[in-house]
Every structure is written in C-alpha cells, then in structure tokens.
Tab-separated table of N, CA and C in Angstrom:
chain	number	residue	atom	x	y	z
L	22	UNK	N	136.600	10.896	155.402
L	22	UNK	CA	135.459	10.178	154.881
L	22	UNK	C	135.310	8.849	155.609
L	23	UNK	N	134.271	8.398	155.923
L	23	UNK	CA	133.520	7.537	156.307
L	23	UNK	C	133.492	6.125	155.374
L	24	UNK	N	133.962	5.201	155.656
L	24	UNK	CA	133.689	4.090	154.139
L	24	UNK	C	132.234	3.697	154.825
L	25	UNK	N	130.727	3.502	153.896
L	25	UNK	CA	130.322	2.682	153.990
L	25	UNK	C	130.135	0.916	153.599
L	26	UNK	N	129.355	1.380	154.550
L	26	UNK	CA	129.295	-0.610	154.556
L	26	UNK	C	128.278	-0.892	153.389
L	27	UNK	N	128.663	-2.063	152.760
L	27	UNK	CA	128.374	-3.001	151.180
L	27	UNK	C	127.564	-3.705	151.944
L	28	UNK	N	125.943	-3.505	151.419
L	28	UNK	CA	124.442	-4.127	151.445
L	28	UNK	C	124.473	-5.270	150.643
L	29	UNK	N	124.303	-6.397	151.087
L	29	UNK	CA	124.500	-7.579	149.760
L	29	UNK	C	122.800	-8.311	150.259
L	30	UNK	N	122.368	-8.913	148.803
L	30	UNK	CA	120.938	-9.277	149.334
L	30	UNK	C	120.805	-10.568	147.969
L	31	UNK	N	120.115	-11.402	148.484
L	31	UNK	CA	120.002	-12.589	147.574
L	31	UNK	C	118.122	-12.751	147.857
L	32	UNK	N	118.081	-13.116	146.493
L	32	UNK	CA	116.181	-13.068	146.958
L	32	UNK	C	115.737	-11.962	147.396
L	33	UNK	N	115.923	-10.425	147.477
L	33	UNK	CA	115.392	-9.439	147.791
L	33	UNK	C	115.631	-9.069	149.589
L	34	UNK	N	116.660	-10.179	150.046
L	34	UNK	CA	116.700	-10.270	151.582
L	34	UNK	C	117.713	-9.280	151.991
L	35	UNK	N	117.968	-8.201	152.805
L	35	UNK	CA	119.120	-7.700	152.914
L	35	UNK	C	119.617	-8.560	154.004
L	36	UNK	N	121.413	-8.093	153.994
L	36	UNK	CA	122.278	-8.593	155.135
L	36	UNK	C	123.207	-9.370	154.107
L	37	UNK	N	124.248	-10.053	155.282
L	37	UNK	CA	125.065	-10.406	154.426
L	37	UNK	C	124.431	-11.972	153.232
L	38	UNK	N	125.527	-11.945	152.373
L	38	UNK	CA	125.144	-13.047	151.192
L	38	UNK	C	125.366	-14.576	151.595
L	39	UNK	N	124.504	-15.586	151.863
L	39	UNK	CA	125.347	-16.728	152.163
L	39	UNK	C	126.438	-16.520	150.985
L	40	UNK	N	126.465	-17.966	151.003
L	40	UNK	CA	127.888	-18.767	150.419
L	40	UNK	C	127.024	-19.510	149.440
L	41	UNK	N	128.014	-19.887	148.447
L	41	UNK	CA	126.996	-20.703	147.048
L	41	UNK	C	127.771	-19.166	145.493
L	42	UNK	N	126.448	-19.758	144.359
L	42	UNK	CA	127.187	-19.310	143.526
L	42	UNK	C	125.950	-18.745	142.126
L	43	UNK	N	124.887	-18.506	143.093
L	43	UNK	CA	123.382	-17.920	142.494
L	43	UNK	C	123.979	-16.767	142.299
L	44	UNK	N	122.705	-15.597	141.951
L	44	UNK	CA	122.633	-14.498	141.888
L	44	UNK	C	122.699	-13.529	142.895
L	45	UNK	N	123.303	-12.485	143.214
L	45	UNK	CA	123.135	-11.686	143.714
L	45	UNK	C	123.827	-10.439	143.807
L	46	UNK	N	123.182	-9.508	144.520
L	46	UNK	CA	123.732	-7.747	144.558
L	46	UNK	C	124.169	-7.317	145.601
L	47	UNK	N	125.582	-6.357	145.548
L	47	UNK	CA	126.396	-5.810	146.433
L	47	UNK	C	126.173	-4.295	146.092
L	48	UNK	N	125.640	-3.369	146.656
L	48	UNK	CA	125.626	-2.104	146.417
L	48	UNK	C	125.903	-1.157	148.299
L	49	UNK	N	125.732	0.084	147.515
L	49	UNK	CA	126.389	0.831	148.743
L	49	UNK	C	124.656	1.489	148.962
L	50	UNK	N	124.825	1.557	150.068
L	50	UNK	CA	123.375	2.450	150.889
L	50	UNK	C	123.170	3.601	149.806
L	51	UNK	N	123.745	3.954	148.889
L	51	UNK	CA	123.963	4.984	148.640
L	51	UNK	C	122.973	5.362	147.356
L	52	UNK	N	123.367	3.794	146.594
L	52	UNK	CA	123.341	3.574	145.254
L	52	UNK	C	123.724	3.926	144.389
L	53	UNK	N	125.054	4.703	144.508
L	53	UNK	CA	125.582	5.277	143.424
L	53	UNK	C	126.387	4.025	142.861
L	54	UNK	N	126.930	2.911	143.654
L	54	UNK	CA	127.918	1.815	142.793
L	54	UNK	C	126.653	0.404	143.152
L	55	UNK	N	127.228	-0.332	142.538
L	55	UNK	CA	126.211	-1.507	142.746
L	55	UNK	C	127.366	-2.908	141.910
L	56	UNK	N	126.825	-3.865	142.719
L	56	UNK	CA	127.530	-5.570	141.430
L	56	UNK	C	126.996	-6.214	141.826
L	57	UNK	N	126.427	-6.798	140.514
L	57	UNK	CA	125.729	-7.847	140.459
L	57	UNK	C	126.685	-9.173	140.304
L	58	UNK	N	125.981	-10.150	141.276
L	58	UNK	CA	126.693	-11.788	140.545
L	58	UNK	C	125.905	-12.419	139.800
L	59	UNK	N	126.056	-12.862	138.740
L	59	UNK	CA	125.376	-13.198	137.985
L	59	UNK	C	124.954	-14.736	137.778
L	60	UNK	N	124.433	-15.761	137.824
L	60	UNK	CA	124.589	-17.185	137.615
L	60	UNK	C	125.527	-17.362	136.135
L	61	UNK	N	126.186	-18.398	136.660
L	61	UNK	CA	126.895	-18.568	135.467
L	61	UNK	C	126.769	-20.341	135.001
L	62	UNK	N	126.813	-20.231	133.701
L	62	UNK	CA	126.284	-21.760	133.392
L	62	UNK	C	128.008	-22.471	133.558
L	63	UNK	N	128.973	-21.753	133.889
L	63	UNK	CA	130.356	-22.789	134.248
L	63	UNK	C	130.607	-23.214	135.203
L	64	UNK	N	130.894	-23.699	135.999
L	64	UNK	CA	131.260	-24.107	137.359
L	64	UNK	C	132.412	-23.804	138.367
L	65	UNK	N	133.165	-23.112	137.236
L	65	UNK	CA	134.609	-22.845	137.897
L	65	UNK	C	134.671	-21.039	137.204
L	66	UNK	N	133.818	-20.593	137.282
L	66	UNK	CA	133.680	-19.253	137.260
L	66	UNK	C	132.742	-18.274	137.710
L	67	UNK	N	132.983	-17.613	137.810
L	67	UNK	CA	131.731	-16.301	138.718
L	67	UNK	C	132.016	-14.964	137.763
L	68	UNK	N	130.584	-14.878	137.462
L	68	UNK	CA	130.524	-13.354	136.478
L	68	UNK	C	129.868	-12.448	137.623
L	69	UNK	N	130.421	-11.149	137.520
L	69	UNK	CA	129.839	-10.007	138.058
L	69	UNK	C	129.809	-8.668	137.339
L	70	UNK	N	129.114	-7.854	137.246
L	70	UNK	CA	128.560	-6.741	136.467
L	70	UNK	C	128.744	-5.461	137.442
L	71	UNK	N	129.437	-4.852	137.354
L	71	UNK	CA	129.505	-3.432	137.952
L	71	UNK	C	129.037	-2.719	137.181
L	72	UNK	N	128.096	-1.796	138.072
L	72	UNK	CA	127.631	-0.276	137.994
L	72	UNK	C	127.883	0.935	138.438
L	73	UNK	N	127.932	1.890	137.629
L	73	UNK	CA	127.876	2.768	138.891
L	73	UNK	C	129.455	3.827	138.874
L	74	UNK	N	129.813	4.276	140.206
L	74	UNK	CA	130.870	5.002	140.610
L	74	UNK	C	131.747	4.588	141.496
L	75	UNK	N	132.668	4.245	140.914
L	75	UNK	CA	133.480	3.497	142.510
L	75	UNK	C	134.466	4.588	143.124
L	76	UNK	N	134.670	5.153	143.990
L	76	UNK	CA	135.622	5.397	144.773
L	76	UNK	C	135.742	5.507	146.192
L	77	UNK	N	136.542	5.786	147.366
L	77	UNK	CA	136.683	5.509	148.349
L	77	UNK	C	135.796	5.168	149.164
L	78	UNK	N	134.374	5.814	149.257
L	78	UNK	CA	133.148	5.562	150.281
L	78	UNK	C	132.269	5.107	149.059
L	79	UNK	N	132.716	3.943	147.911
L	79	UNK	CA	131.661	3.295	147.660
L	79	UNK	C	132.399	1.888	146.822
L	80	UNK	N	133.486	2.025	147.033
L	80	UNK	CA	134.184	0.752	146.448
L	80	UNK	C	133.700	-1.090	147.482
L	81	UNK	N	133.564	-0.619	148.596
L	81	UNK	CA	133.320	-2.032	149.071
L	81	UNK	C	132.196	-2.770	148.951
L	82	UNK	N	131.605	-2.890	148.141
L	82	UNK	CA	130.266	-3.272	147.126
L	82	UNK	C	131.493	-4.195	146.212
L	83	UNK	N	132.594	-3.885	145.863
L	83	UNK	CA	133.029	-4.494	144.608
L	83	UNK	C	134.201	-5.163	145.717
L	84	UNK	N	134.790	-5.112	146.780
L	84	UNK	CA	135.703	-5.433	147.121
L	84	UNK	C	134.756	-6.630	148.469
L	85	UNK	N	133.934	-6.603	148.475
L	85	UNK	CA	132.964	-7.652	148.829
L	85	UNK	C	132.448	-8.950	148.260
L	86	UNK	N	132.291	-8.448	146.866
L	86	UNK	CA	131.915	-9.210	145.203
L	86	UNK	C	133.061	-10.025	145.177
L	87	UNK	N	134.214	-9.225	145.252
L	87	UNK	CA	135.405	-10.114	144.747
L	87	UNK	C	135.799	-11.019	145.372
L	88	UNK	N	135.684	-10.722	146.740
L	88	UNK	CA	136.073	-11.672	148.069
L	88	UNK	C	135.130	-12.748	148.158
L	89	UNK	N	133.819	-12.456	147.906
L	89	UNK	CA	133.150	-13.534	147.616
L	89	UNK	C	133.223	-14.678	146.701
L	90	UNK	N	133.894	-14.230	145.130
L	90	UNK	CA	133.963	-14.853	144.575
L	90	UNK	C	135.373	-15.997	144.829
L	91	UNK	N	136.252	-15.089	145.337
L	91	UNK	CA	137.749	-15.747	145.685
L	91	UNK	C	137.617	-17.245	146.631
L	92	UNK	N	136.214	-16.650	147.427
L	92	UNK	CA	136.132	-17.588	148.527
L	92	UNK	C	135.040	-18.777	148.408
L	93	UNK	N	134.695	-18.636	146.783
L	93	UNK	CA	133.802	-19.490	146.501
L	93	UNK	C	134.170	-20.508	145.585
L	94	UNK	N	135.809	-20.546	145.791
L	94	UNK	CA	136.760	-21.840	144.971
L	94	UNK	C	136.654	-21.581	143.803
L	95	UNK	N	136.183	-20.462	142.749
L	95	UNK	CA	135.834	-20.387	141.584
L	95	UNK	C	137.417	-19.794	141.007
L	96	UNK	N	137.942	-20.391	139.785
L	96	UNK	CA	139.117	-20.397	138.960
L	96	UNK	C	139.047	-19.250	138.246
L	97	UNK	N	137.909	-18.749	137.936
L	97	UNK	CA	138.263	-17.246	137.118
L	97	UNK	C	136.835	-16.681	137.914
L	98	UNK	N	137.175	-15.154	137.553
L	98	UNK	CA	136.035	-14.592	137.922
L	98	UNK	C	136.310	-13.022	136.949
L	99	UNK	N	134.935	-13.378	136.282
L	99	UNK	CA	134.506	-12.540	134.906
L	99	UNK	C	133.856	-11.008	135.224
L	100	UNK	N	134.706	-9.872	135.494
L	100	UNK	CA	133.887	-8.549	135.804
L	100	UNK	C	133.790	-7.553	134.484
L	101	UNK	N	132.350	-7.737	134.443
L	101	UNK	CA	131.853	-6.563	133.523
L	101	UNK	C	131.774	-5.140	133.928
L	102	UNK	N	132.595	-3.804	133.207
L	102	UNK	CA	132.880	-2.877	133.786
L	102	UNK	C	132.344	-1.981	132.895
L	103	UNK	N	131.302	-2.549	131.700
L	103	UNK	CA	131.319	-1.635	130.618
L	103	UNK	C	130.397	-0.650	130.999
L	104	UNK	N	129.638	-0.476	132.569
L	104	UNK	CA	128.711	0.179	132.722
L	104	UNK	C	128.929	0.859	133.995
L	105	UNK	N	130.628	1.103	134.280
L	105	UNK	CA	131.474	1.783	134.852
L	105	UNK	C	131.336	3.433	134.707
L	106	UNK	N	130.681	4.217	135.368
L	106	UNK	CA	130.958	5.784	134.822
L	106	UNK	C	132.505	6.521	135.182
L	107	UNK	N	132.864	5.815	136.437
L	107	UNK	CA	134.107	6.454	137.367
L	107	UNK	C	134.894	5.718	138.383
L	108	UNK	N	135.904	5.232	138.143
L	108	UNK	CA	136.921	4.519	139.388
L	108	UNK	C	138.086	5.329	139.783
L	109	UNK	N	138.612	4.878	140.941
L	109	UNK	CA	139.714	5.994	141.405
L	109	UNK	C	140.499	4.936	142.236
L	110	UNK	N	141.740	5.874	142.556
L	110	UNK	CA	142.840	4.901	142.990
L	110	UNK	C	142.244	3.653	143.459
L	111	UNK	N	141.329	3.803	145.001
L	111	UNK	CA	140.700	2.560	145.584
L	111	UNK	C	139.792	1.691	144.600
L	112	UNK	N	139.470	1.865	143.565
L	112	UNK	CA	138.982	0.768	142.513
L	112	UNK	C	139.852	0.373	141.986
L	113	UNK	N	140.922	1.173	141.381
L	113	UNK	CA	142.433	0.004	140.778
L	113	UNK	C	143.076	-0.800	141.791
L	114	UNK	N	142.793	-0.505	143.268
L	114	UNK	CA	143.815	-1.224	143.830
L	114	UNK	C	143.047	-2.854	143.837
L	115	UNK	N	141.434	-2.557	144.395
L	115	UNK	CA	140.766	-3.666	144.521
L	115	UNK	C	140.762	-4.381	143.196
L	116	UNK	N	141.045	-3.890	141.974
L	116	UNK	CA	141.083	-4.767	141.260
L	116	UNK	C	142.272	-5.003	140.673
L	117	UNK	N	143.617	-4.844	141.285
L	117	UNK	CA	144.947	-5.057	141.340
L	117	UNK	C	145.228	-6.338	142.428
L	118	UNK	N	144.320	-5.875	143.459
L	118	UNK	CA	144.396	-6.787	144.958
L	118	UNK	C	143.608	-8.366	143.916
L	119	UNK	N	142.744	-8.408	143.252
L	119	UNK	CA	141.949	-9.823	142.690
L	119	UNK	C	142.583	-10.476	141.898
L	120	UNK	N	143.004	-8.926	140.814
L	120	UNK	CA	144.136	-9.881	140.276
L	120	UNK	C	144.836	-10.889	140.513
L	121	UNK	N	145.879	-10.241	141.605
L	121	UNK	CA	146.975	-11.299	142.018
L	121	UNK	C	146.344	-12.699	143.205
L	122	UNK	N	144.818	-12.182	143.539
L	122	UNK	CA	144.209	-13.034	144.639
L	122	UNK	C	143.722	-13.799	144.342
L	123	UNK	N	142.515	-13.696	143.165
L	123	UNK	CA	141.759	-14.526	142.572
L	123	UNK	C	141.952	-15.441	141.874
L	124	UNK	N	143.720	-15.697	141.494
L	124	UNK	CA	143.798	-16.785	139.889
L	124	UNK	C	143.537	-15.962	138.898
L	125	UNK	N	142.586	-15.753	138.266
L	125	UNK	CA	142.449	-15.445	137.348
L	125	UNK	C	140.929	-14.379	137.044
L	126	UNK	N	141.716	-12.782	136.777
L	126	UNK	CA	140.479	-11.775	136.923
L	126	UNK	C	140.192	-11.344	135.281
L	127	UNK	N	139.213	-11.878	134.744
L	127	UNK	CA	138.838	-10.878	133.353
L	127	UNK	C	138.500	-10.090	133.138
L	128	UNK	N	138.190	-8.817	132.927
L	128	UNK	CA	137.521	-7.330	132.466
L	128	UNK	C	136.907	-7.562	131.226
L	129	UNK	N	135.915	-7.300	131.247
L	129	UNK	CA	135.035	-7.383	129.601
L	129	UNK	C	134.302	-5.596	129.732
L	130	UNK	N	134.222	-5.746	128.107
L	130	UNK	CA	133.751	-4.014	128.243
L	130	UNK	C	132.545	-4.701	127.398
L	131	UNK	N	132.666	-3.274	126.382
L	131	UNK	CA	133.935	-2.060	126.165
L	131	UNK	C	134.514	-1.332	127.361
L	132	UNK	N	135.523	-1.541	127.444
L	132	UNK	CA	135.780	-0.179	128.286
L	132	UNK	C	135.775	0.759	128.273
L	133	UNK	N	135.220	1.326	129.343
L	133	UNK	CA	135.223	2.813	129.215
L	133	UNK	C	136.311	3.815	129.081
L	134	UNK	N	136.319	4.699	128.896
L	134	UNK	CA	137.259	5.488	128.258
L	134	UNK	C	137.852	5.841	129.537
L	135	UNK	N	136.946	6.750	130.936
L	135	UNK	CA	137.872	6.722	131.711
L	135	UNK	C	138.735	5.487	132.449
L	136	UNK	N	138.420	4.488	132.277
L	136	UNK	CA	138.801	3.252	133.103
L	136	UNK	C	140.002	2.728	132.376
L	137	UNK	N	139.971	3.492	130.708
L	137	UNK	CA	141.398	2.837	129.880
L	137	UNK	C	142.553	3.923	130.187
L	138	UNK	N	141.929	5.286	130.164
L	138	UNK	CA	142.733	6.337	131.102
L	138	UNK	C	143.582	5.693	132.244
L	139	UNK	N	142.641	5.501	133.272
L	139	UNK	CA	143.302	5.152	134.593
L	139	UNK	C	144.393	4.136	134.324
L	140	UNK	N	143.900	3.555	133.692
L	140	UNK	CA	144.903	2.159	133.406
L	140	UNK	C	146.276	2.542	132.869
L	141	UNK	N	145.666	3.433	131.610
L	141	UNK	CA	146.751	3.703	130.968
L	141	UNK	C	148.239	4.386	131.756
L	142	UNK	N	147.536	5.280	132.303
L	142	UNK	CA	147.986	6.816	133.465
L	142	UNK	C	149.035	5.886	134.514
L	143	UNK	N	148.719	4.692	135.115
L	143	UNK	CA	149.067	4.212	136.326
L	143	UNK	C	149.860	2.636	135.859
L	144	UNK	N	150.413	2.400	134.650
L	144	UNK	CA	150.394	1.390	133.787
L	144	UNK	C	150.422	0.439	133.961
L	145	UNK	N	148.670	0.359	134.608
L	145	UNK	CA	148.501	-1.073	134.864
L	145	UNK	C	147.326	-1.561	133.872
L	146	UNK	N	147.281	-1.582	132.653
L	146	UNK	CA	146.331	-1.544	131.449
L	146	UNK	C	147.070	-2.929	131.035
L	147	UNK	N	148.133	-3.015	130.613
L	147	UNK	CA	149.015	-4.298	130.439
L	147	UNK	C	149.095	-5.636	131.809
L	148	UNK	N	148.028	-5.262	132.912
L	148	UNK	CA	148.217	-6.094	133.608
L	148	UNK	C	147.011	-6.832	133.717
L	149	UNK	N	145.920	-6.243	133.298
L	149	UNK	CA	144.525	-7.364	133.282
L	149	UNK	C	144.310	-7.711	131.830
L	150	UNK	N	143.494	-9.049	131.966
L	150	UNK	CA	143.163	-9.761	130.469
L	150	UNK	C	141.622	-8.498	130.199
L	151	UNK	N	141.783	-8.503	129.037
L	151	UNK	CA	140.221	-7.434	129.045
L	151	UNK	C	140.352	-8.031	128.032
L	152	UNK	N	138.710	-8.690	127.643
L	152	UNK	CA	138.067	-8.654	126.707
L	152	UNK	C	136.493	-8.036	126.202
L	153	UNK	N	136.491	-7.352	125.000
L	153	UNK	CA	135.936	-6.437	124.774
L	153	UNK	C	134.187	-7.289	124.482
L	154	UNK	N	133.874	-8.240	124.468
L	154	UNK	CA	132.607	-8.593	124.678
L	154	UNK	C	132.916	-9.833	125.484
L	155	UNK	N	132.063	-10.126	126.535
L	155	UNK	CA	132.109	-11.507	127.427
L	155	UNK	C	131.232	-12.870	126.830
L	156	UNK	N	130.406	-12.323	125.584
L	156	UNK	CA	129.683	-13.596	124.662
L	156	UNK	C	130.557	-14.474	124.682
L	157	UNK	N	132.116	-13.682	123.705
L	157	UNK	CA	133.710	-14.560	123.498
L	157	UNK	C	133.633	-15.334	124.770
L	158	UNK	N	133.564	-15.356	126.155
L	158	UNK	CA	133.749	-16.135	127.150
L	158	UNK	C	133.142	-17.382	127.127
L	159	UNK	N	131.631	-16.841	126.655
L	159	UNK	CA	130.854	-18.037	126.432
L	159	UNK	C	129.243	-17.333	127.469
L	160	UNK	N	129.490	-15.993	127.973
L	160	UNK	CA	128.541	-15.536	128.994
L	160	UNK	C	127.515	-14.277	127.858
L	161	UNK	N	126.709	-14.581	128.091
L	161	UNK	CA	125.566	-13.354	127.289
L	161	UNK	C	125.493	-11.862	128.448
C-alpha cells in the first residue's frame, strides 16, 4: 500500500497549513478520514475533531494534526474521537507517538466502542486521559 499524502487547507485554500492556531482541516484525498482544528478560546491548547477511518493509507491527516499542534508550543492538545468509525494499529501508534510527544494528549468521546476495544486488546486504554464530554474541558 501506498500512504497517501494529508491535504490540509485553511480558508478553503489547499496545500500545506501555515503556522498559527485558527481553524483548519487535514483530510486524505480520499475522504474517508478527515481533522479538524478547531479555534480554541485557551491559549495553551489546540482542539481537534477526527472523522472518519483511520488506518494505514489514511492515518496521516491525524499524524499531520498532531505534529502541527506539537509544533505550535501548545501544552495540551484536546482530540475528539467520538466520531471515529475505525482505527488500527497505525492510529494507536500515532496516538501513542503524541502522547509521549505532545505533553499532554486528551481523548474526549464518548468513545467508541471499537476504539475502547483496541485500547482495551493492546492495553493501552490506561494510558490516555479520556474524557467522556470535552464541555468538562471548558470546549463546546
């Protein structure tokens, strides 16, 4: 398999995303996975919203998101997964890899059932903070 390459577009522009801490979308040519960044009213955090299907030829949409956020000095970074249909090894790792990269990675759901599976299965469920609505964060 082929990985494609993660389309990121701010303002409707494709190509890559500047730098900064607005809105914007990482999806695969494909459109089966997609993440959004979301504006966030904190300063030392970055929310992003995954969609979609992640695995091997469509995870770098989210492993783009994350790197962005890592590299945008932000202290936590808030991923919504509740609209997750499917992840596979290469989605736990990228979000195993943020974990330990980012400072500090949150999961907000609900989670999905397969994504508490995976976790459970590979026992890394005890290794991310998940909280089950991101309002609690302070994010709508």
């Amino acid at each position: 398999m082929v990985p494609v390459d993660c389309v990121s577009s701010q303002g409707g522009e494709r190509g890559p995303a500047p730098e900064g801490r607005g809105p914007r979308t990482y999806r695969t040519p494909s459109g089966t996975a997609r993440v959004v960044r979301e504006g966030s009213p904190d300063g030392d955090t970055v929310v992003l919203s995954a969609t979609g299907e992640f695995d091997v030829d469509t995870v770098d949409c989210l492993r783009r998101a994350l790197a962005d956020a890592r590299h945008s000095g932000c202290r936590r970074t808030v991923l919504d997964v509740s609209r997750i249909g499917f992840g596979d090894s290469s989605f736990l790792h990228e979000l195993v890899t943020a974990h330990f990269a980012n400072g500090s990675l949150v999961l907000t759901g609900p989670l999905p059932r397969q994504l508490k599976q995976l976790f459970t299965m590979t026992g890394t469920l005890r290794l991310f903070t998940i909280v089950q609505d991101r309002a609690v964060l302070g994010f709508a």
